[in-house]
Amino acid sequence: MAITVTPVTPVFGARISGVNINAPLDDAVFAEIRAAFDEHLVLIFSDQPMTDEAQIEFSERFGPLEGTRGVNPAAGTPFARQSNLDIKTGEVIAGDDRRMFYQKANMLWHADSTFKAVPSLCSVLTARIVPPEGGATELASTRAAYASLTEKEKAEIEDLVIEHDFAYSRGLVGFTFTPEELATMGPVRHRLVRTNAASGLKSVMIGVHAKCVVGWPEDESRALLDDLLARATRPENTYRHDWRADDAIVWDNQAAVHRATEFDTTAHHRFMQRTTISSGIPTVGWRV
Ligand code: OGA
Ligand code: MN
């Protein structure tokens, strides 16, 4: 083994050392990283100062990158930017600015891009500037949520299809879109139960964008989605990452959920940059 893999909880997540991911990786080393990802779902790297080019190069080893659309300040690039700093001026953005309100929704448990017709495999988030306190990211395992079900419950959810909808999830925090923005979105359908191709282990793809179970009454649908999320986010199935500058995390978007936590956006600076890797595989697959 070229890399060292150290689990951060008994359930999921591992710290990876002995490798620089900000430099080209040979295939054998990447294969170890990929195997660790399939096993642990969340990989943490430290002391990896990143350029945009290096982040793209590392991320593309996992698969093709999604383009960022719509309302994110980095729209039109391969990056999603989570920051209280204006992308052009570097000045702190006022707390009541629409861009800050938009990012607040990251504080709800979610997986990235489940609202897209082709769901994401994973994301890579790199810490460029971190606040001295606050701004941790919490992660939870939806593989553990699945594993906690009885065999009967597993059978009951095996073939369920979930509708994911970005306008719905942003609406939960009161964020509204312009008609032009809305025209670019719409609900998509994905199978709830996901199977990791390498391990055969199953998980559920859930989070805030999951609006309903197709064909189920609303109350039963909500109860199931809430129950699965509650199972995933039991304390023993979660990991909280307090960032240091130059950390990078890879997280699974089909077997894990994550959420941002508060920091003082008026006193401190935070700039995190995300690349999002597509799975390339539509599941149910088309806009409804
Ligand atoms: C993201 C995200 C959380 C954070 O980049 O997708 O949810 O703590 N970030 O910034
Ligand atoms: Mn996210």
PDB file of C-alpha atoms and ligand atoms in Angstrom:
ATOM      1  CA  MET A   1       0.000   0.000   0.000  1.00  0.00           C
ATOM      2  CA  ALA A   2       1.303   3.427  -0.928  1.00  0.00           C
ATOM      3  CA  ILE A   3      -1.259   5.271   1.195  1.00  0.00           C
ATOM      4  CA  THR A   4      -2.158   5.047   4.870  1.00  0.00           C
ATOM      5  CA  VAL A   5      -5.878   4.743   5.670  1.00  0.00           C
ATOM      6  CA  THR A   6      -6.935   5.580   9.240  1.00  0.00           C
ATOM      7  CA  PRO A   7     -10.663   5.342  10.043  1.00  0.00           C
ATOM      8  CA  VAL A   8     -12.076   8.393  11.845  1.00  0.00           C
ATOM      9  CA  THR A   9     -15.127   6.591  13.258  1.00  0.00           C
ATOM     10  CA  PRO A  10     -15.950   2.898  13.628  1.00  0.00           C
ATOM     11  CA  VAL A  11     -18.722   3.315  11.024  1.00  0.00           C
ATOM     12  CA  PHE A  12     -17.372   5.409   8.144  1.00  0.00           C
ATOM     13  CA  GLY A  13     -14.822   8.035   7.141  1.00  0.00           C
ATOM     14  CA  ALA A  14     -11.066   7.711   6.939  1.00  0.00           C
ATOM     15  CA  ARG A  15      -8.070   9.960   7.004  1.00  0.00           C
ATOM     16  CA  ILE A  16      -5.684   9.356   4.126  1.00  0.00           C
ATOM     17  CA  SER A  17      -1.990  10.144   4.419  1.00  0.00           C
ATOM     18  CA  GLY A  18       1.187   9.387   2.554  1.00  0.00           C
ATOM     19  CA  VAL A  19       0.033  10.914  -0.714  1.00  0.00           C
ATOM     20  CA  ASN A  20      -0.107  14.355  -2.322  1.00  0.00           C
ATOM     21  CA  ILE A  21      -3.398  14.723  -4.138  1.00  0.00           C
ATOM     22  CA  ASN A  22      -2.393  18.129  -5.483  1.00  0.00           C
ATOM     23  CA  ALA A  23       0.107  16.502  -7.831  1.00  0.00           C
ATOM     24  CA  PRO A  24      -0.458  13.939 -10.605  1.00  0.00           C
ATOM     25  CA  LEU A  25      -1.174  10.452  -9.198  1.00  0.00           C
ATOM     26  CA  ASP A  26      -0.135   7.238 -10.813  1.00  0.00           C
ATOM     27  CA  ASP A  27      -2.861   4.716 -11.494  1.00  0.00           C
ATOM     28  CA  ALA A  28      -1.863   2.301  -8.732  1.00  0.00           C
ATOM     29  CA  VAL A  29      -2.000   5.014  -6.062  1.00  0.00           C
ATOM     30  CA  PHE A  30      -5.311   6.317  -7.336  1.00  0.00           C
ATOM     31  CA  ALA A  31      -6.710   2.781  -7.272  1.00  0.00           C
ATOM     32  CA  GLU A  32      -5.934   2.640  -3.538  1.00  0.00           C
ATOM     33  CA  ILE A  33      -7.672   5.982  -2.995  1.00  0.00           C
ATOM     34  CA  ARG A  34     -10.679   4.827  -4.981  1.00  0.00           C
ATOM     35  CA  ALA A  35     -10.863   1.570  -3.018  1.00  0.00           C
ATOM     36  CA  ALA A  36     -10.701   3.530   0.259  1.00  0.00           C
ATOM     37  CA  PHE A  37     -13.520   5.759  -0.980  1.00  0.00           C
ATOM     38  CA  ASP A  38     -15.729   2.782  -1.842  1.00  0.00           C
ATOM     39  CA  GLU A  39     -15.089   1.330   1.609  1.00  0.00           C
ATOM     40  CA  HIS A  40     -15.158   4.430   3.841  1.00  0.00           C
ATOM     41  CA  LEU A  41     -17.400   6.864   1.850  1.00  0.00           C
ATOM     42  CA  VAL A  42     -15.605   9.941   3.203  1.00  0.00           C
ATOM     43  CA  LEU A  43     -11.875  10.571   2.732  1.00  0.00           C
ATOM     44  CA  ILE A  44     -10.013  13.323   4.571  1.00  0.00           C
ATOM     45  CA  PHE A  45      -6.692  14.724   3.391  1.00  0.00           C
ATOM     46  CA  SER A  46      -4.655  17.417   5.165  1.00  0.00           C
ATOM     47  CA  ASP A  47      -1.849  19.768   4.149  1.00  0.00           C
ATOM     48  CA  GLN A  48      -2.776  19.709   0.465  1.00  0.00           C
ATOM     49  CA  PRO A  49      -2.572  23.300  -0.777  1.00  0.00           C
ATOM     50  CA  MET A  50      -4.800  23.319  -3.872  1.00  0.00           C
ATOM     51  CA  THR A  51      -4.837  25.262  -7.070  1.00  0.00           C
ATOM     52  CA  ASP A  52      -7.981  25.153  -9.168  1.00  0.00           C
ATOM     53  CA  GLU A  53      -6.114  23.126 -11.784  1.00  0.00           C
ATOM     54  CA  ALA A  54      -4.900  20.566  -9.246  1.00  0.00           C
ATOM     55  CA  GLN A  55      -8.388  20.180  -7.783  1.00  0.00           C
ATOM     56  CA  ILE A  56      -9.848  19.565 -11.241  1.00  0.00           C
ATOM     57  CA  GLU A  57      -7.133  17.061 -12.095  1.00  0.00           C
ATOM     58  CA  PHE A  58      -7.636  15.102  -8.849  1.00  0.00           C
ATOM     59  CA  SER A  59     -11.427  15.206  -9.111  1.00  0.00           C
ATOM     60  CA  GLU A  60     -11.449  13.964 -12.698  1.00  0.00           C
ATOM     61  CA  ARG A  61      -9.770  10.756 -11.562  1.00  0.00           C
ATOM     62  CA  PHE A  62     -13.154   9.816 -10.028  1.00  0.00           C
ATOM     63  CA  GLY A  63     -15.134  10.638 -13.169  1.00  0.00           C
ATOM     64  CA  PRO A  64     -16.452  13.496 -15.290  1.00  0.00           C
ATOM     65  CA  LEU A  65     -17.116  16.774 -13.510  1.00  0.00           C
ATOM     66  CA  GLU A  66     -20.504  18.422 -13.372  1.00  0.00           C
ATOM     67  CA  GLY A  67     -20.760  21.999 -14.501  1.00  0.00           C
ATOM     68  CA  THR A  68     -22.155  24.411 -11.914  1.00  0.00           C
ATOM     69  CA  ARG A  69     -25.380  26.085 -12.936  1.00  0.00           C
ATOM     70  CA  GLY A  70     -27.718  28.736 -11.810  1.00  0.00           C
ATOM     71  CA  VAL A  71     -27.395  30.653  -8.615  1.00  0.00           C
ATOM     72  CA  ASN A  72     -23.994  29.617  -7.244  1.00  0.00           C
ATOM     73  CA  PRO A  73     -21.480  32.474  -7.600  1.00  0.00           C
ATOM     74  CA  ALA A  74     -19.153  30.113  -9.477  1.00  0.00           C
ATOM     75  CA  ALA A  75     -21.855  29.200 -12.033  1.00  0.00           C
ATOM     76  CA  GLY A  76     -20.403  28.550 -15.455  1.00  0.00           C
ATOM     77  CA  THR A  77     -17.244  26.919 -14.022  1.00  0.00           C
ATOM     78  CA  PRO A  78     -16.602  23.386 -12.718  1.00  0.00           C
ATOM     79  CA  PHE A  79     -16.651  24.790  -9.166  1.00  0.00           C
ATOM     80  CA  ALA A  80     -19.309  25.427  -6.572  1.00  0.00           C
ATOM     81  CA  ARG A  81     -18.147  28.110  -4.185  1.00  0.00           C
ATOM     82  CA  GLN A  82     -19.138  28.169  -0.526  1.00  0.00           C
ATOM     83  CA  SER A  83     -17.898  31.483   0.810  1.00  0.00           C
ATOM     84  CA  ASN A  84     -18.829  34.716   2.516  1.00  0.00           C
ATOM     85  CA  LEU A  85     -16.345  36.520   0.263  1.00  0.00           C
ATOM     86  CA  ASP A  86     -17.422  38.155  -2.987  1.00  0.00           C
ATOM     87  CA  ILE A  87     -15.950  36.176  -5.891  1.00  0.00           C
ATOM     88  CA  LYS A  88     -14.802  39.347  -7.681  1.00  0.00           C
ATOM     89  CA  THR A  89     -13.835  41.797  -4.934  1.00  0.00           C
ATOM     90  CA  GLY A  90     -12.929  39.441  -2.074  1.00  0.00           C
ATOM     91  CA  GLU A  91     -14.999  41.661   0.260  1.00  0.00           C
ATOM     92  CA  VAL A  92     -17.270  40.136   2.913  1.00  0.00           C
ATOM     93  CA  ILE A  93     -20.821  39.700   1.587  1.00  0.00           C
ATOM     94  CA  ALA A  94     -23.555  41.226   3.778  1.00  0.00           C
ATOM     95  CA  GLY A  95     -25.542  38.715   5.840  1.00  0.00           C
ATOM     96  CA  ASP A  96     -28.845  39.646   4.192  1.00  0.00           C
ATOM     97  CA  ASP A  97     -27.474  39.217   0.650  1.00  0.00           C
ATOM     98  CA  ARG A  98     -29.280  36.631  -1.501  1.00  0.00           C
ATOM     99  CA  ARG A  99     -26.006  34.729  -1.963  1.00  0.00           C
ATOM    100  CA  MET A 100     -25.662  34.179   1.789  1.00  0.00           C
ATOM    101  CA  PHE A 101     -29.292  33.152   2.127  1.00  0.00           C
ATOM    102  CA  TYR A 102     -28.756  30.633  -0.672  1.00  0.00           C
ATOM    103  CA  GLN A 103     -25.802  29.072   1.157  1.00  0.00           C
ATOM    104  CA  LYS A 104     -27.772  28.794   4.413  1.00  0.00           C
ATOM    105  CA  ALA A 105     -29.612  25.875   2.853  1.00  0.00           C
ATOM    106  CA  ASN A 106     -26.325  23.923   3.049  1.00  0.00           C
ATOM    107  CA  MET A 107     -27.011  23.680   6.778  1.00  0.00           C
ATOM    108  CA  LEU A 108     -29.770  21.140   6.091  1.00  0.00           C
ATOM    109  CA  TRP A 109     -28.641  17.528   5.682  1.00  0.00           C
ATOM    110  CA  HIS A 110     -28.221  16.873   1.984  1.00  0.00           C
ATOM    111  CA  ALA A 111     -26.227  15.119  -0.690  1.00  0.00           C
ATOM    112  CA  ASP A 112     -25.008  17.201  -3.598  1.00  0.00           C
ATOM    113  CA  SER A 113     -26.835  17.208  -6.928  1.00  0.00           C
ATOM    114  CA  THR A 114     -29.451  14.583  -6.114  1.00  0.00           C
ATOM    115  CA  PHE A 115     -31.809  16.997  -7.882  1.00  0.00           C
ATOM    116  CA  LYS A 116     -30.019  16.441 -11.183  1.00  0.00           C
ATOM    117  CA  ALA A 117     -31.183  13.827 -13.697  1.00  0.00           C
ATOM    118  CA  VAL A 118     -27.779  12.163 -13.515  1.00  0.00           C
ATOM    119  CA  PRO A 119     -26.900  12.010  -9.814  1.00  0.00           C
ATOM    120  CA  SER A 120     -23.410  12.695  -8.523  1.00  0.00           C
ATOM    121  CA  LEU A 121     -20.956  10.032  -7.410  1.00  0.00           C
ATOM    122  CA  CYS A 122     -18.998  12.241  -5.026  1.00  0.00           C
ATOM    123  CA  SER A 123     -17.772  15.750  -4.300  1.00  0.00           C
ATOM    124  CA  VAL A 124     -14.352  17.112  -3.443  1.00  0.00           C
ATOM    125  CA  LEU A 125     -14.397  20.113  -1.095  1.00  0.00           C
ATOM    126  CA  THR A 126     -11.132  21.970  -0.513  1.00  0.00           C
ATOM    127  CA  ALA A 127     -10.551  24.460   2.290  1.00  0.00           C
ATOM    128  CA  ARG A 128      -8.911  27.561   0.901  1.00  0.00           C
ATOM    129  CA  ILE A 129      -9.671  29.953   3.793  1.00  0.00           C
ATOM    130  CA  VAL A 130     -11.150  28.745   7.094  1.00  0.00           C
ATOM    131  CA  PRO A 131     -12.571  30.750   9.995  1.00  0.00           C
ATOM    132  CA  PRO A 132     -10.764  30.473  13.356  1.00  0.00           C
ATOM    133  CA  GLU A 133     -13.927  28.997  14.859  1.00  0.00           C
ATOM    134  CA  GLY A 134     -17.145  27.504  13.526  1.00  0.00           C
ATOM    135  CA  GLY A 135     -17.816  26.467   9.952  1.00  0.00           C
ATOM    136  CA  ALA A 136     -17.331  22.730  10.551  1.00  0.00           C
ATOM    137  CA  THR A 137     -18.937  20.266   8.158  1.00  0.00           C
ATOM    138  CA  GLU A 138     -20.894  17.293   9.502  1.00  0.00           C
ATOM    139  CA  LEU A 139     -21.225  14.058   7.552  1.00  0.00           C
ATOM    140  CA  ALA A 140     -23.413  11.003   8.077  1.00  0.00           C
ATOM    141  CA  SER A 141     -23.627   7.537   6.562  1.00  0.00           C
ATOM    142  CA  THR A 142     -26.746   6.466   4.701  1.00  0.00           C
ATOM    143  CA  ARG A 143     -25.100   3.058   4.268  1.00  0.00           C
ATOM    144  CA  ALA A 144     -25.434   2.778   8.050  1.00  0.00           C
ATOM    145  CA  ALA A 145     -29.063   3.919   7.765  1.00  0.00           C
ATOM    146  CA  TYR A 146     -29.762   1.103   5.311  1.00  0.00           C
ATOM    147  CA  ALA A 147     -27.902  -1.446   7.441  1.00  0.00           C
ATOM    148  CA  SER A 148     -30.061  -0.510  10.449  1.00  0.00           C
ATOM    149  CA  LEU A 149     -33.246  -1.654   8.682  1.00  0.00           C
ATOM    150  CA  THR A 150     -34.768  -5.074   9.224  1.00  0.00           C
ATOM    151  CA  GLU A 151     -34.765  -7.489   6.282  1.00  0.00           C
ATOM    152  CA  LYS A 152     -38.494  -6.860   5.893  1.00  0.00           C
ATOM    153  CA  GLU A 153     -37.973  -3.081   5.803  1.00  0.00           C
ATOM    154  CA  LYS A 154     -35.147  -3.478   3.287  1.00  0.00           C
ATOM    155  CA  ALA A 155     -37.446  -5.489   1.030  1.00  0.00           C
ATOM    156  CA  GLU A 156     -40.188  -2.862   1.354  1.00  0.00           C
ATOM    157  CA  ILE A 157     -37.964  -0.039   0.124  1.00  0.00           C
ATOM    158  CA  GLU A 158     -35.961  -1.999  -2.463  1.00  0.00           C
ATOM    159  CA  ASP A 159     -37.814  -0.742  -5.525  1.00  0.00           C
ATOM    160  CA  LEU A 160     -38.929   2.698  -4.340  1.00  0.00           C
ATOM    161  CA  VAL A 161     -38.371   5.728  -6.511  1.00  0.00           C
ATOM    162  CA  ILE A 162     -37.840   9.153  -4.986  1.00  0.00           C
ATOM    163  CA  GLU A 163     -38.601  12.504  -6.502  1.00  0.00           C
ATOM    164  CA  HIS A 164     -35.860  15.065  -5.836  1.00  0.00           C
ATOM    165  CA  ASP A 165     -36.557  18.729  -6.425  1.00  0.00           C
ATOM    166  CA  PHE A 166     -34.233  21.700  -5.916  1.00  0.00           C
ATOM    167  CA  ALA A 167     -37.015  24.282  -5.974  1.00  0.00           C
ATOM    168  CA  TYR A 168     -38.751  22.281  -3.211  1.00  0.00           C
ATOM    169  CA  SER A 169     -35.656  22.043  -0.986  1.00  0.00           C
ATOM    170  CA  ARG A 170     -34.615  25.664  -1.329  1.00  0.00           C
ATOM    171  CA  GLY A 171     -38.255  26.562  -0.693  1.00  0.00           C
ATOM    172  CA  LEU A 172     -37.950  24.930   2.749  1.00  0.00           C
ATOM    173  CA  VAL A 173     -35.679  27.784   3.818  1.00  0.00           C
ATOM    174  CA  GLY A 174     -37.846  30.373   2.090  1.00  0.00           C
ATOM    175  CA  PHE A 175     -35.544  30.852  -0.894  1.00  0.00           C
ATOM    176  CA  THR A 176     -37.395  31.667  -4.093  1.00  0.00           C
ATOM    177  CA  PHE A 177     -36.180  31.499  -7.660  1.00  0.00           C
ATOM    178  CA  THR A 178     -36.854  33.790 -10.580  1.00  0.00           C
ATOM    179  CA  PRO A 179     -38.984  32.353 -13.422  1.00  0.00           C
ATOM    180  CA  GLU A 180     -35.803  32.138 -15.544  1.00  0.00           C
ATOM    181  CA  GLU A 181     -34.043  30.096 -12.835  1.00  0.00           C
ATOM    182  CA  LEU A 182     -37.079  27.882 -12.357  1.00  0.00           C
ATOM    183  CA  ALA A 183     -37.169  27.140 -16.078  1.00  0.00           C
ATOM    184  CA  THR A 184     -33.784  25.395 -15.743  1.00  0.00           C
ATOM    185  CA  MET A 185     -34.962  23.034 -12.973  1.00  0.00           C
ATOM    186  CA  GLY A 186     -37.636  20.490 -12.380  1.00  0.00           C
ATOM    187  CA  PRO A 187     -38.153  17.367 -10.319  1.00  0.00           C
ATOM    188  CA  VAL A 188     -36.118  14.264 -11.186  1.00  0.00           C
ATOM    189  CA  ARG A 189     -36.621  10.641 -10.140  1.00  0.00           C
ATOM    190  CA  HIS A 190     -34.016   8.296  -8.717  1.00  0.00           C
ATOM    191  CA  ARG A 191     -34.070   4.886  -7.138  1.00  0.00           C
ATOM    192  CA  LEU A 192     -33.851   5.190  -3.365  1.00  0.00           C
ATOM    193  CA  VAL A 193     -31.603   2.176  -2.783  1.00  0.00           C
ATOM    194  CA  ARG A 194     -28.102   2.430  -4.219  1.00  0.00           C
ATOM    195  CA  THR A 195     -25.582  -0.367  -4.514  1.00  0.00           C
ATOM    196  CA  ASN A 196     -21.871   0.345  -4.358  1.00  0.00           C
ATOM    197  CA  ALA A 197     -20.450  -1.369  -7.440  1.00  0.00           C
ATOM    198  CA  ALA A 198     -17.192  -2.320  -5.706  1.00  0.00           C
ATOM    199  CA  SER A 199     -18.514  -3.702  -2.431  1.00  0.00           C
ATOM    200  CA  GLY A 200     -22.129  -4.558  -3.181  1.00  0.00           C
ATOM    201  CA  LEU A 201     -23.068  -2.654  -0.026  1.00  0.00           C
ATOM    202  CA  LYS A 202     -26.342  -0.771  -0.179  1.00  0.00           C
ATOM    203  CA  SER A 203     -27.257   2.724   0.938  1.00  0.00           C
ATOM    204  CA  VAL A 204     -30.131   5.151   0.478  1.00  0.00           C
ATOM    205  CA  MET A 205     -29.861   8.365  -1.532  1.00  0.00           C
ATOM    206  CA  ILE A 206     -31.763  10.856   0.587  1.00  0.00           C
ATOM    207  CA  GLY A 207     -31.348  14.377   2.002  1.00  0.00           C
ATOM    208  CA  VAL A 208     -33.143  17.656   1.760  1.00  0.00           C
ATOM    209  CA  HIS A 209     -33.812  17.527  -1.987  1.00  0.00           C
ATOM    210  CA  ALA A 210     -35.779  14.257  -1.582  1.00  0.00           C
ATOM    211  CA  LYS A 211     -39.357  15.491  -1.842  1.00  0.00           C
ATOM    212  CA  CYS A 212     -41.459  12.347  -1.911  1.00  0.00           C
ATOM    213  CA  VAL A 213     -41.739   8.654  -2.616  1.00  0.00           C
ATOM    214  CA  VAL A 214     -43.376   8.303  -6.016  1.00  0.00           C
ATOM    215  CA  GLY A 215     -46.881   6.875  -5.646  1.00  0.00           C
ATOM    216  CA  TRP A 216     -47.068   7.113  -1.846  1.00  0.00           C
ATOM    217  CA  PRO A 217     -49.441   9.305   0.183  1.00  0.00           C
ATOM    218  CA  GLU A 218     -47.637  12.435   1.354  1.00  0.00           C
ATOM    219  CA  ASP A 219     -47.633  11.632   5.088  1.00  0.00           C
ATOM    220  CA  GLU A 220     -46.234   8.106   4.642  1.00  0.00           C
ATOM    221  CA  SER A 221     -43.706   9.352   2.159  1.00  0.00           C
ATOM    222  CA  ARG A 222     -42.459  12.075   4.508  1.00  0.00           C
ATOM    223  CA  ALA A 223     -42.383   9.660   7.452  1.00  0.00           C
ATOM    224  CA  LEU A 224     -40.161   7.212   5.551  1.00  0.00           C
ATOM    225  CA  LEU A 225     -37.747   9.876   4.319  1.00  0.00           C
ATOM    226  CA  ASP A 226     -37.543  11.419   7.798  1.00  0.00           C
ATOM    227  CA  ASP A 227     -36.996   8.019   9.408  1.00  0.00           C
ATOM    228  CA  LEU A 228     -34.162   7.153   7.011  1.00  0.00           C
ATOM    229  CA  LEU A 229     -32.487  10.500   7.625  1.00  0.00           C
ATOM    230  CA  ALA A 230     -32.860  10.090  11.388  1.00  0.00           C
ATOM    231  CA  ARG A 231     -31.190   6.669  11.164  1.00  0.00           C
ATOM    232  CA  ALA A 232     -28.334   8.098   9.083  1.00  0.00           C
ATOM    233  CA  THR A 233     -27.722  10.992  11.441  1.00  0.00           C
ATOM    234  CA  ARG A 234     -27.697   9.051  14.702  1.00  0.00           C
ATOM    235  CA  PRO A 235     -24.623  10.342  16.558  1.00  0.00           C
ATOM    236  CA  GLU A 236     -22.733   7.066  16.063  1.00  0.00           C
ATOM    237  CA  ASN A 237     -23.185   7.366  12.290  1.00  0.00           C
ATOM    238  CA  THR A 238     -21.891  10.923  11.985  1.00  0.00           C
ATOM    239  CA  TYR A 239     -18.522  12.604  11.775  1.00  0.00           C
ATOM    240  CA  ARG A 240     -17.852  16.300  12.326  1.00  0.00           C
ATOM    241  CA  HIS A 241     -14.907  17.847  10.516  1.00  0.00           C
ATOM    242  CA  ASP A 242     -13.317  20.981  11.926  1.00  0.00           C
ATOM    243  CA  TRP A 243     -11.477  22.326   8.931  1.00  0.00           C
ATOM    244  CA  ARG A 244      -7.906  23.477   8.706  1.00  0.00           C
ATOM    245  CA  ALA A 245      -6.744  25.433   5.668  1.00  0.00           C
ATOM    246  CA  ASP A 246      -5.486  23.083   2.932  1.00  0.00           C
ATOM    247  CA  ASP A 247      -7.719  20.193   4.010  1.00  0.00           C
ATOM    248  CA  ALA A 248      -9.618  18.364   1.294  1.00  0.00           C
ATOM    249  CA  ILE A 249     -12.524  15.972   1.735  1.00  0.00           C
ATOM    250  CA  VAL A 250     -14.049  13.565  -0.771  1.00  0.00           C
ATOM    251  CA  TRP A 251     -17.595  12.525   0.160  1.00  0.00           C
ATOM    252  CA  ASP A 252     -19.985  10.058  -1.376  1.00  0.00           C
ATOM    253  CA  ASN A 253     -23.233  11.616  -2.605  1.00  0.00           C
ATOM    254  CA  GLN A 254     -25.148   8.323  -2.776  1.00  0.00           C
ATOM    255  CA  ALA A 255     -24.155   6.743   0.534  1.00  0.00           C
ATOM    256  CA  ALA A 256     -23.603   9.790   2.748  1.00  0.00           C
ATOM    257  CA  VAL A 257     -25.204  13.139   3.554  1.00  0.00           C
ATOM    258  CA  HIS A 258     -23.553  16.259   4.897  1.00  0.00           C
ATOM    259  CA  ARG A 259     -24.342  19.709   6.212  1.00  0.00           C
ATOM    260  CA  ALA A 260     -22.562  22.982   6.898  1.00  0.00           C
ATOM    261  CA  THR A 261     -22.586  24.537  10.374  1.00  0.00           C
ATOM    262  CA  GLU A 262     -22.673  28.161  11.548  1.00  0.00           C
ATOM    263  CA  PHE A 263     -19.773  30.563  11.679  1.00  0.00           C
ATOM    264  CA  ASP A 264     -19.659  34.298  12.260  1.00  0.00           C
ATOM    265  CA  THR A 265     -19.948  35.501   8.667  1.00  0.00           C
ATOM    266  CA  THR A 266     -19.429  39.135   9.590  1.00  0.00           C
ATOM    267  CA  ALA A 267     -16.236  38.609  11.630  1.00  0.00           C
ATOM    268  CA  HIS A 268     -14.481  35.781   9.805  1.00  0.00           C
ATOM    269  CA  HIS A 269     -13.599  34.677   6.297  1.00  0.00           C
ATOM    270  CA  ARG A 270     -14.440  31.286   4.837  1.00  0.00           C
ATOM    271  CA  PHE A 271     -13.787  30.118   1.301  1.00  0.00           C
ATOM    272  CA  MET A 272     -14.358  26.498   0.326  1.00  0.00           C
ATOM    273  CA  GLN A 273     -14.342  25.274  -3.227  1.00  0.00           C
ATOM    274  CA  ARG A 274     -16.176  22.198  -4.426  1.00  0.00           C
ATOM    275  CA  THR A 275     -15.904  20.048  -7.511  1.00  0.00           C
ATOM    276  CA  THR A 276     -18.764  17.627  -8.102  1.00  0.00           C
ATOM    277  CA  ILE A 277     -18.179  14.367  -9.917  1.00  0.00           C
ATOM    278  CA  SER A 278     -21.016  12.914 -11.953  1.00  0.00           C
ATOM    279  CA  SER A 279     -21.932   9.244 -11.643  1.00  0.00           C
ATOM    280  CA  GLY A 280     -22.610   9.292 -15.371  1.00  0.00           C
ATOM    281  CA  ILE A 281     -25.566   7.004 -14.703  1.00  0.00           C
ATOM    282  CA  PRO A 282     -29.166   8.235 -14.756  1.00  0.00           C
ATOM    283  CA  THR A 283     -31.198   5.907 -12.542  1.00  0.00           C
ATOM    284  CA  VAL A 284     -34.855   6.241 -13.286  1.00  0.00           C
ATOM    285  CA  GLY A 285     -33.295   8.940 -15.197  1.00  0.00           C
ATOM    286  CA  TRP A 286     -35.341  11.663 -16.768  1.00  0.00           C
ATOM    287  CA  ARG A 287     -37.007  14.886 -15.829  1.00  0.00           C
ATOM    288  CA  VAL A 288     -40.644  14.467 -14.872  1.00  0.00           C
TER     289      VAL A 288
HETATM  290  C1  OGA B   1     -20.975  21.716  -0.239  1.00  0.00           C
HETATM  291  C2  OGA B   1     -21.410  21.841   1.163  1.00  0.00           C
HETATM  292  C3  OGA B   1     -20.690  22.381   3.377  1.00  0.00           C
HETATM  293  C4  OGA B   1     -19.793  23.379   4.010  1.00  0.00           C
HETATM  294  O1  OGA B   1     -19.958  22.332  -0.597  1.00  0.00           O
HETATM  295  O2  OGA B   1     -21.608  20.970  -0.975  1.00  0.00           O
HETATM  296  O3  OGA B   1     -22.473  21.397   1.491  1.00  0.00           O
HETATM  297  O4  OGA B   1     -19.530  23.211   5.227  1.00  0.00           O
HETATM  298  N1  OGA B   1     -20.549  22.438   1.985  1.00  0.00           N
HETATM  299  O5  OGA B   1     -19.370  24.310   3.325  1.00  0.00           O
HETATM  300 MN    MN B   2     -23.247  20.093  -0.167  1.00  0.00          MN
END
